[in-house]
Short mmCIF file of C-alpha atoms in Angstrom, two decimals:
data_model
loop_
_atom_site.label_atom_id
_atom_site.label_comp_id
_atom_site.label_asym_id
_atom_site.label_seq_id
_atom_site.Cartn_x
_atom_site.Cartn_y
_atom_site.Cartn_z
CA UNK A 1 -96.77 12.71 48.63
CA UNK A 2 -96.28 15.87 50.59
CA UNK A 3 -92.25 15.41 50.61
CA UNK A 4 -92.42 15.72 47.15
CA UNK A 5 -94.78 18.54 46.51
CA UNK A 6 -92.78 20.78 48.69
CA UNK A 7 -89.54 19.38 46.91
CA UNK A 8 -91.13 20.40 43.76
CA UNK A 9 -92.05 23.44 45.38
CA UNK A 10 -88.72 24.24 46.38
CA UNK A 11 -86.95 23.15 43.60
CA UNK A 12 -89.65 25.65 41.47
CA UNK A 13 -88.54 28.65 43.32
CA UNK A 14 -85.50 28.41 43.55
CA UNK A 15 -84.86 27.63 39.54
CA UNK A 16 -86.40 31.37 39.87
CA UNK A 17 -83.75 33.34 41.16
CA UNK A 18 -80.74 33.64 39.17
CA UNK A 19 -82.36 33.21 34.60
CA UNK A 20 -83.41 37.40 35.32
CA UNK A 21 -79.71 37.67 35.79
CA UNK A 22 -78.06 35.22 33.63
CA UNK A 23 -80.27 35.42 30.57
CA UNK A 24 -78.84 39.20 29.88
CA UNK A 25 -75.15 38.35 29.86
CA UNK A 26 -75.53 36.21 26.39
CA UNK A 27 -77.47 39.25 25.14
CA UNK A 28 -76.01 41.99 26.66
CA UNK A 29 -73.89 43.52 23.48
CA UNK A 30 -77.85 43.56 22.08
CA UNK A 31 -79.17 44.99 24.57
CA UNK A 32 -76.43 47.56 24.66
CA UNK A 33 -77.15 48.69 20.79
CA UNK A 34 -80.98 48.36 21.07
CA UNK A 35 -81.59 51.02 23.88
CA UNK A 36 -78.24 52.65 23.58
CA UNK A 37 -76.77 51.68 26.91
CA UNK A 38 -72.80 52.69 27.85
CA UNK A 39 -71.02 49.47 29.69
CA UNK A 40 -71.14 50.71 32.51
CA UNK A 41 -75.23 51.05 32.57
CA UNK A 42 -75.67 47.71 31.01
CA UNK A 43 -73.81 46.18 33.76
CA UNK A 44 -76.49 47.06 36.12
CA UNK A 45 -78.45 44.92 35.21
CA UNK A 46 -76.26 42.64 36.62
CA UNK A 47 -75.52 44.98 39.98
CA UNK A 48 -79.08 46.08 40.82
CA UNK A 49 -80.06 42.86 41.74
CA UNK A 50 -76.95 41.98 43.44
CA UNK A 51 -77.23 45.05 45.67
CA UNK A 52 -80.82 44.44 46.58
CA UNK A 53 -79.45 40.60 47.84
CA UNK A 54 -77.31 43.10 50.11
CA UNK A 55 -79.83 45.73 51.09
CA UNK A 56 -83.02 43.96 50.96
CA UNK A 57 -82.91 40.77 52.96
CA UNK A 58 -83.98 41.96 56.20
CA UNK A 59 -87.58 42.35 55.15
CA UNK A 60 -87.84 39.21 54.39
CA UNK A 61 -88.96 38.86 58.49
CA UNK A 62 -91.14 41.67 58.37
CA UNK A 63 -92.95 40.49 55.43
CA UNK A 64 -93.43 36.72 56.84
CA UNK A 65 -94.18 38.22 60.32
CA UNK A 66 -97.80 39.31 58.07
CA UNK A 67 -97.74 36.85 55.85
CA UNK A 68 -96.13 33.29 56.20
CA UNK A 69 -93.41 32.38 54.68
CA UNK A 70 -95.33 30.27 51.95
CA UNK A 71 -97.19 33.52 50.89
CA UNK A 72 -94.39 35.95 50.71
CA UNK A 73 -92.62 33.76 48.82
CA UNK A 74 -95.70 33.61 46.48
CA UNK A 75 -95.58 37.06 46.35
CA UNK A 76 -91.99 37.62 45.76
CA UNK A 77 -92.57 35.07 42.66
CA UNK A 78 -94.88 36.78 41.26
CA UNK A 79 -93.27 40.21 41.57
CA UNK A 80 -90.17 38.13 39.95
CA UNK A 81 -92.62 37.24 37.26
CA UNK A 82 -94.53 40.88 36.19
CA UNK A 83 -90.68 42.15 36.67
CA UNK A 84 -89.83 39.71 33.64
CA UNK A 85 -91.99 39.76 31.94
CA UNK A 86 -92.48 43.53 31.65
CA UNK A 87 -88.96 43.27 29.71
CA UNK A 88 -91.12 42.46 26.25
CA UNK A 89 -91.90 45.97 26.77
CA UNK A 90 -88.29 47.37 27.11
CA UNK A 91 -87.97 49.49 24.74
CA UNK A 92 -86.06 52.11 26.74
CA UNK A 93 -83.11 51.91 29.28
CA UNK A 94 -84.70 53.22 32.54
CA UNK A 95 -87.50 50.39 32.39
CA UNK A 96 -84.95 47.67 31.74
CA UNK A 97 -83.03 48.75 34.52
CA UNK A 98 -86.53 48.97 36.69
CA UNK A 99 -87.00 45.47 35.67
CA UNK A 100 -83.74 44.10 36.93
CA UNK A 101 -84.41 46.27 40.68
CA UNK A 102 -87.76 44.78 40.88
CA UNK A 103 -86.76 41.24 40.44
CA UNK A 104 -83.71 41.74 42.74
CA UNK A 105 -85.39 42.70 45.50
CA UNK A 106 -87.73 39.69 45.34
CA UNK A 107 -85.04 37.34 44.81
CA UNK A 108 -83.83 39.43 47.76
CA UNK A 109 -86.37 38.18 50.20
CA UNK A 110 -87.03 34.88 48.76
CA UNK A 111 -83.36 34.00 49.47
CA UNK A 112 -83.17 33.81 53.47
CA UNK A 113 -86.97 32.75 53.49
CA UNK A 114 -86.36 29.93 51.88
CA UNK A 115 -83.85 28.56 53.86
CA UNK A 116 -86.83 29.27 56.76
CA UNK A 117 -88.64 27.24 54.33
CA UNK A 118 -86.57 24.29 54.75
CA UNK A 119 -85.67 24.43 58.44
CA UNK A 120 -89.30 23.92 59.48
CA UNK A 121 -90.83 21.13 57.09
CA UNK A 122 -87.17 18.92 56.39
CA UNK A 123 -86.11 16.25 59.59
CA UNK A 124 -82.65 16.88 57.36
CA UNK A 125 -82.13 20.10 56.28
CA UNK A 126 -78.61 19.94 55.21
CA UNK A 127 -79.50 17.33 52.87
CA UNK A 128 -81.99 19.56 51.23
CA UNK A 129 -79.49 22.63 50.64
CA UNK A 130 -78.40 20.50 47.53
CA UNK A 131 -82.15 20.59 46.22
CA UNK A 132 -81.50 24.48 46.73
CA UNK A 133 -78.02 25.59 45.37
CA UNK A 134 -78.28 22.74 42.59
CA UNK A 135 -81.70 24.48 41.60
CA UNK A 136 -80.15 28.01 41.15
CA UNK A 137 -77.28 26.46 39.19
CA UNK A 138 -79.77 25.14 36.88
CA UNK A 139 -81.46 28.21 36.59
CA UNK A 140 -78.32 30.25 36.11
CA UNK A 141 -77.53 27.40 33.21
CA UNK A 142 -80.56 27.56 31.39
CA UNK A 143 -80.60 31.63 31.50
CA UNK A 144 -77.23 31.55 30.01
CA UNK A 145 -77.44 28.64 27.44
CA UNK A 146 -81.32 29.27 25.74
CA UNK A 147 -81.11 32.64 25.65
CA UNK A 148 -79.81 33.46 22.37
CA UNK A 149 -82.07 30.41 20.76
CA UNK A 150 -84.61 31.44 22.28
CA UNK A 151 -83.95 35.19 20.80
CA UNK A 152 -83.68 33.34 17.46
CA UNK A 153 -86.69 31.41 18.07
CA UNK A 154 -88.99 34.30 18.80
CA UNK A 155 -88.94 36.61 16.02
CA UNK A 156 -85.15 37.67 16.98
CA UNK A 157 -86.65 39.52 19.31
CA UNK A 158 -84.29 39.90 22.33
CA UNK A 159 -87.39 41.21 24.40
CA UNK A 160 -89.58 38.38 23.98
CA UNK A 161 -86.67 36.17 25.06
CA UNK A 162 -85.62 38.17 28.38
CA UNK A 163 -89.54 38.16 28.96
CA UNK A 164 -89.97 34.72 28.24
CA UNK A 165 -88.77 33.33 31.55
CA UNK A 166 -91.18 34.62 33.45
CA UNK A 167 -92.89 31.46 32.77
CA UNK A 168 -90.69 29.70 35.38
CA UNK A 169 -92.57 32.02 37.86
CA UNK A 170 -96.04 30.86 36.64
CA UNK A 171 -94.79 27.71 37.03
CA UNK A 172 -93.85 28.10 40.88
CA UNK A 173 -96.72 30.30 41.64
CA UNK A 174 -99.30 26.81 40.61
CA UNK A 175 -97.66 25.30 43.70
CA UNK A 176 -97.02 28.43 46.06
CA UNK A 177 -99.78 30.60 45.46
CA UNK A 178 -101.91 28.65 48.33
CA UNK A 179 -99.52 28.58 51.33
CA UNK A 180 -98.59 24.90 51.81
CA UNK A 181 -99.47 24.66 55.15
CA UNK A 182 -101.16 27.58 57.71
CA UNK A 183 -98.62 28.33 60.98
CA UNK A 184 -98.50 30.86 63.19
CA UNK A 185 -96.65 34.24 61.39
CA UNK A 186 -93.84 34.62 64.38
CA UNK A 187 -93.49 30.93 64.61
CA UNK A 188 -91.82 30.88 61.21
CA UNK A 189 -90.37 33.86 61.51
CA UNK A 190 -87.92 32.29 63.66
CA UNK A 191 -86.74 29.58 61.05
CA UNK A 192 -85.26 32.11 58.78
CA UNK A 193 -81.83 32.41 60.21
CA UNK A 194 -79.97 34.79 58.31
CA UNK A 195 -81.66 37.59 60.09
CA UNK A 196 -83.57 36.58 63.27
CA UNK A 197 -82.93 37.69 66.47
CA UNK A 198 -83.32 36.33 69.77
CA UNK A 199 -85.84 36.68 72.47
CA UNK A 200 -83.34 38.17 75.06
CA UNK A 201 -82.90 41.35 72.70
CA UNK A 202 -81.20 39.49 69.28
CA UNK A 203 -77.78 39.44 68.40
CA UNK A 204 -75.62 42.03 67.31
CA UNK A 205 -73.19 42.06 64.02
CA UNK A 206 -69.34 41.60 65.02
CA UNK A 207 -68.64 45.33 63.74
CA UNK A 208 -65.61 45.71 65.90
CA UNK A 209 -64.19 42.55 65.11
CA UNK A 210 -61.51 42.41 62.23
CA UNK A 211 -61.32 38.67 62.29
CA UNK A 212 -65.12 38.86 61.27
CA UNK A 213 -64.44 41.90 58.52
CA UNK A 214 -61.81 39.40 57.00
CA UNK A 215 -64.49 36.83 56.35
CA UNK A 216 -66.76 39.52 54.81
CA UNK A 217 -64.20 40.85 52.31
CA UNK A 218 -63.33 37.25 51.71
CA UNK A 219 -67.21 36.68 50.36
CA UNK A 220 -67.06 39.92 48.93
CA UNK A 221 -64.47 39.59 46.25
CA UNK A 222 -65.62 35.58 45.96
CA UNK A 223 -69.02 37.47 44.90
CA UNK A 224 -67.34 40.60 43.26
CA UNK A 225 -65.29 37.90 40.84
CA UNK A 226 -68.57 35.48 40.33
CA UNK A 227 -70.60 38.31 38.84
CA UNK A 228 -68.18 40.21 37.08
CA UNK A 229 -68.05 37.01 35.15
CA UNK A 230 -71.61 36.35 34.99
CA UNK A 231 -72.03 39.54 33.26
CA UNK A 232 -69.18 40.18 31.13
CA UNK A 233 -67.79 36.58 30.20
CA UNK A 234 -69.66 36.51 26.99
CA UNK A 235 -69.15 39.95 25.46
CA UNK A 236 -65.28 39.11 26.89
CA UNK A 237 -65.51 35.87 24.37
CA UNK A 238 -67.87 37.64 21.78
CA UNK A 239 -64.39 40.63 21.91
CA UNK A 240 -61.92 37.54 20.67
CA UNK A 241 -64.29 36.87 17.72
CA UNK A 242 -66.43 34.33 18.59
CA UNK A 243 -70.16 34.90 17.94
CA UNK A 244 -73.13 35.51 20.61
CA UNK A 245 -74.38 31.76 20.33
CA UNK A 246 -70.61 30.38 21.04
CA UNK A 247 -70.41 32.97 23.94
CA UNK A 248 -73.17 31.89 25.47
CA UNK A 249 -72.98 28.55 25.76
CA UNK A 250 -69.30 28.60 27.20
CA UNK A 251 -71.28 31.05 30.34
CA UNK A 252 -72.98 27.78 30.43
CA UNK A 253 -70.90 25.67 30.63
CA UNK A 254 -69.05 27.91 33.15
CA UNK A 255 -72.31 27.80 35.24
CA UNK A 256 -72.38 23.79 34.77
CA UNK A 257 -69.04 22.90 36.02
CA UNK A 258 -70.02 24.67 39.29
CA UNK A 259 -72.78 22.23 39.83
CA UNK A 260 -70.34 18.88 40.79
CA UNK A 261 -67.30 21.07 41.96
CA UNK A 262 -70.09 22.95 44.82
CA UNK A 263 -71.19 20.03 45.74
CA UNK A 264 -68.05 17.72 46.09
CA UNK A 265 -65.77 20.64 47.82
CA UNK A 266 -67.31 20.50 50.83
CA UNK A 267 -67.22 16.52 51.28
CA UNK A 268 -63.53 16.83 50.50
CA UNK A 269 -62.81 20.16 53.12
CA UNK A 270 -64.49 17.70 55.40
CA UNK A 271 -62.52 15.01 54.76
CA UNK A 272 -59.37 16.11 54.38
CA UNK A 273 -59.19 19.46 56.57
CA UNK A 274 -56.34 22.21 55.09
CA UNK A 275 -59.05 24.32 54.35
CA UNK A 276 -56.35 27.33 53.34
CA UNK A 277 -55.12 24.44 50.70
CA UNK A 278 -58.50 24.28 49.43
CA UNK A 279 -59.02 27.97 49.45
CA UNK A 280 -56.10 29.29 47.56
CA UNK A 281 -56.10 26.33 45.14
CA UNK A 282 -59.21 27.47 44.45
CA UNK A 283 -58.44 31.05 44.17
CA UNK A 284 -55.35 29.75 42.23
CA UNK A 285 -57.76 28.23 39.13
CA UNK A 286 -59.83 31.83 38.77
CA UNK A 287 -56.49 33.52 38.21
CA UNK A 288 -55.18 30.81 36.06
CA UNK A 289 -58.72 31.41 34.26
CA UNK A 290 -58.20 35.10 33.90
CA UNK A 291 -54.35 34.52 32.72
CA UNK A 292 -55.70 32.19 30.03
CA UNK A 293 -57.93 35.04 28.50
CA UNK A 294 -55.07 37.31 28.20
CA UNK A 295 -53.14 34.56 26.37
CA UNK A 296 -56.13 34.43 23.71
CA UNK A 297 -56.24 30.29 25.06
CA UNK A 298 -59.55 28.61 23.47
CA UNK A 299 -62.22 29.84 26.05
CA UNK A 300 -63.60 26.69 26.12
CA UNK A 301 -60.34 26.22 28.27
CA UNK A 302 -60.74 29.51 30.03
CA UNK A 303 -64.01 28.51 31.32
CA UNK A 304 -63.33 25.28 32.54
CA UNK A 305 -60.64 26.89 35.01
CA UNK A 306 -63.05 30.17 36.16
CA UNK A 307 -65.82 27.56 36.88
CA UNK A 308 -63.99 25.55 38.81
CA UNK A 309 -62.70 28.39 41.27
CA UNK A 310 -66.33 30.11 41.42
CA UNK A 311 -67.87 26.77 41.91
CA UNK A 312 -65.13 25.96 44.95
CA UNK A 313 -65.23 29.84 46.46
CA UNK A 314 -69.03 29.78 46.60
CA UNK A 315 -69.37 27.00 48.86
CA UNK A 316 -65.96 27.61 51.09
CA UNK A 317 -67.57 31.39 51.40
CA UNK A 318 -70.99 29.87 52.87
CA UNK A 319 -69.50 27.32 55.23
CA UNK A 320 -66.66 29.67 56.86
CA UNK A 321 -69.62 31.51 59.11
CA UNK A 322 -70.66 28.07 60.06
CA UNK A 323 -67.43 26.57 61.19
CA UNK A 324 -65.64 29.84 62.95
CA UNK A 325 -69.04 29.86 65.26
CA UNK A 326 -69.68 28.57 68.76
CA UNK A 327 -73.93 29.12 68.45
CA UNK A 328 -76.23 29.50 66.11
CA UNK A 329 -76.81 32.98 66.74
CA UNK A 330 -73.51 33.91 66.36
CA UNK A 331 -73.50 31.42 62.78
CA UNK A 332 -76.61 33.85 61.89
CA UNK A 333 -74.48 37.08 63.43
CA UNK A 334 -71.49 36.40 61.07
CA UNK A 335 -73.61 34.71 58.39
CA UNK A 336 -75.75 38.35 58.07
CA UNK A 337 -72.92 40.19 57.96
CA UNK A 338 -70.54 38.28 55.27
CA UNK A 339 -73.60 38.33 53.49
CA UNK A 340 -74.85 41.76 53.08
CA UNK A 341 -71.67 43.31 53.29
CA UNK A 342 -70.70 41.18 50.75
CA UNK A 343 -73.34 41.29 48.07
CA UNK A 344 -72.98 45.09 48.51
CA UNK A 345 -69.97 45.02 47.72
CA UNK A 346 -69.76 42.22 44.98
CA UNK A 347 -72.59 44.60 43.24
CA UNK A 348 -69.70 46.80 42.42
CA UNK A 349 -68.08 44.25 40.17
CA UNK A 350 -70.00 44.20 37.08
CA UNK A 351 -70.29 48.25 37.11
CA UNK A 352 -66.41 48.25 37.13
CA UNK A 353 -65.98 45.92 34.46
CA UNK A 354 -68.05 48.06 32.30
CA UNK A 355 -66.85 51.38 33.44
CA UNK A 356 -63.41 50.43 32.79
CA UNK A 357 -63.95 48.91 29.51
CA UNK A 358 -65.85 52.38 28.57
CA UNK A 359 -62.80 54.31 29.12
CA UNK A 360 -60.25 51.85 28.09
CA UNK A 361 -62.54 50.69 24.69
CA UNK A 362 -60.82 46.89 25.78
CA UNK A 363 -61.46 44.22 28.33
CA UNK A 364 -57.73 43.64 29.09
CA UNK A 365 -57.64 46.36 31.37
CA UNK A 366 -60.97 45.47 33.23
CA UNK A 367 -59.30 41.30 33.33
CA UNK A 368 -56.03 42.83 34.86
CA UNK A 369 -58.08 44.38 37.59
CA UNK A 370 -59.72 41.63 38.17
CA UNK A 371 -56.70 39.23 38.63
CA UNK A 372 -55.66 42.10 41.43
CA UNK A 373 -58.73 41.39 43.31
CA UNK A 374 -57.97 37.45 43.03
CA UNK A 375 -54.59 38.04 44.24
CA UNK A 376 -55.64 40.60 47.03
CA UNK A 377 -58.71 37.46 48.29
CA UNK A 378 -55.57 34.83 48.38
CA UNK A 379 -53.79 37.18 50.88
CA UNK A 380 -56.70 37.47 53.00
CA UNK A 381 -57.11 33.64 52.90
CA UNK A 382 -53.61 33.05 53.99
CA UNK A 383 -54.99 34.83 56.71
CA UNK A 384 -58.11 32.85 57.22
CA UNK A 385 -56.34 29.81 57.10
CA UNK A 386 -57.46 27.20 59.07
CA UNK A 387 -57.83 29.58 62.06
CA UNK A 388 -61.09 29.10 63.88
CA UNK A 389 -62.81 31.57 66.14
CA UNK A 390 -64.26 31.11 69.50
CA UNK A 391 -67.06 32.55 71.27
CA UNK A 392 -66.33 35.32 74.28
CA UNK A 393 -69.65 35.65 76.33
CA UNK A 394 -68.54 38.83 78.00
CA UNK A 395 -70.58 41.51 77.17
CA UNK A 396 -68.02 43.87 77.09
CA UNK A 397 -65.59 42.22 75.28
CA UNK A 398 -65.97 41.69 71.37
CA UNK A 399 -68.60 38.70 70.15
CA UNK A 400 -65.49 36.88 68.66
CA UNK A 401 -61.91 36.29 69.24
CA UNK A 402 -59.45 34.68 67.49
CA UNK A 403 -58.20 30.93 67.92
CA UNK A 404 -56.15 28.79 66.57
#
């Protein structure tokens, strides 16, 4: 009975963190008219709470140092929940925009605590992950694919519809409002791993190491193409005359393909080894993707080839850390700094998309930049390859060096 209340538990949070973003791409040409918002400040909505994943993650330890990790994950809920549900009052820019900070910076903390979360009360955690990323995919899905129905459902109102999933947090909150089980604060603190450190004076970042700043830029444009597409796919399908409805549901099914092709990637990597094979074919289906929308190709079509390369990247980018690591600590070292460098950087995508479509009044322009980026991240994983990287304990010589 308790395995499956903190499944459910798990599986309730998690659905949380990605309909605050997701829900506004169907409805962003709206949103856009209603408050009067240039591209490039509608796409913050989209990089506001992609920078926060970058910039505030390490309070999450803080905060469960005081709290537990049950609670400030209850708290981060609800702040997810008054965020959205303070968008049925949006009737200006600023507070939409305040809405999408909020919520990113408790999806922010919930992200690494979680994973805390499942480290201390799973005998097999890695079994468990699947709960987690297949929760956000369905999250991201149903943001995408009700959105405009329920728009249409409530009055047309497209504030009572971005406000409406805040329900999913009152949801969560029934089973994480009481912690699920009382432990000490620094004892948990040490199961989130993204940004612990160690008795003996924690770890430091691999700053000085290039082999380490590959692997961040590498998750940075995997991240910089995932959201740039997140935000702008349907106003990019709504441009080649399709309507809001049709848009949106091809982001969904964009989002769904992801679901089978993140989980099977990694069993095959495994399997078969070649990871720069796996890599640059996936790489290889985003710009086929991209190629396909300048062609004006059914984006039914176009979708099917984006999701499969976002829904290949995402995983590839997570496990990289992982398998170039001697230790955990170093895992966490490199695992901190893909991360955060990353999502700080992949915040940037949406904002260009928009900025460039503002000056160009087009998205061919934007798409064209984007298929630069793809082709830039394929040189830097010929580089990656299937090079591995080995610990060297000296502490005056750099955390990692290169090995083949």
């Amino acid at each position: 009975m308790r395995f499956v209340y903190l499944i459910a538990a798990l599986f309730l949070a998690c659905l949380n963190l990605r309909p605050v973003i997701t829900s506004v791409s169907p409805l962003l040409r709206t949103i856009q008219d209603s408050l009067g918002m240039s591209g490039a400040e509608a796409s913050l909505l989209t990089s506001l709470p992609v920078l926060c994943m970058g910039f505030f993650a390490p309070a999450a330890v803080k905060l469960s140092n005081r709290l537990s990790i049950e609670r400030t994950i209850a708290y981060c809920l609800l702040l997810i929940g008054l965020a959205t549900a303070a968008r049925y009052y949006a009737y200006s820019a600023w507070l939409m925009l305040l809405t999408a900070f909020l919520a990113g910076a408790g999806i922010a903390v919930i992200g690494p605590l979680l994973s805390g979360f499942i480290k201390k009360n799973f005998s097999n955690p890695s079994a468990i992950v699947g709960v987690y990323s297949m929760a956000m995919v369905v999250g991201a899905a149903l943001g995408s694919g009700l959105s405009v129905s329920l728009q249409n459902a409530l009055g047309h109102s497209w504030q009572a519809s971005a406000a409406s999933w805040s329900l999913l947090a009152v949801i969560a909150l029934l089973l994480w409002w009481r912690p699920v089980k009382k432990t000490p604060a620094r004892a948990e603190a040490a199961a989130v791993s993204s940004v612990q450190t160690n008795p003996a004076g924690g770890f430091k970042l691999p700053l000085k190491n290039k082999r380490a700043w590959l692997l961040t830029s590498f998750f940075g444009m995997m991240a910089f193409m995932f959201y740039s597409l997140t935000a702008w796919l349907p106003p990019i399908v709504q441009e080649q005359g399709y309507d809001k409805h049709t848009a949106g549901m091809i982001l969904t099914l964009f989002t769904l393909i992801q679901i089978p092709v993140s989980f099977l990637l990694p069993i095959l990597v495994s399997r078969f080894q070649h990871r720069v094979v796996w890599l640059v074919g996936c790489a290889a289906m985003e710009l086929a993707g991209l190629l396909l929308t300048q062609l004006h190709v059914t984006p039914w079509l176009t979708c099917i080839f984006l999701g499969i390369g976002a829904g290949g990247l995402f995983p590839m980018a997570l496990m990289l850390p992982i398998d170039e690591s001697a230790s955990t600590d170093e895992a966490n070292a490199l695992s901190a700094m893909t991360q955060s460098g990353g999502y700080i950087f992949a915040s940037l995508g949406p904002l260009s998309v928009g900025f460039i479509h503002d000056i160009t009044g087009g998205f061919p322009p934007a798409l064209f930049g984007l298929m630069i980026v793809v082709v830039i991240m394929i040189l830097i994983q010929l580089k990656i390859g299937n090079r591995k990287i080995r610990t060297v304990r000296s502490e005056d010589a750099p955390l990692l060096s290169n090995n083949r």
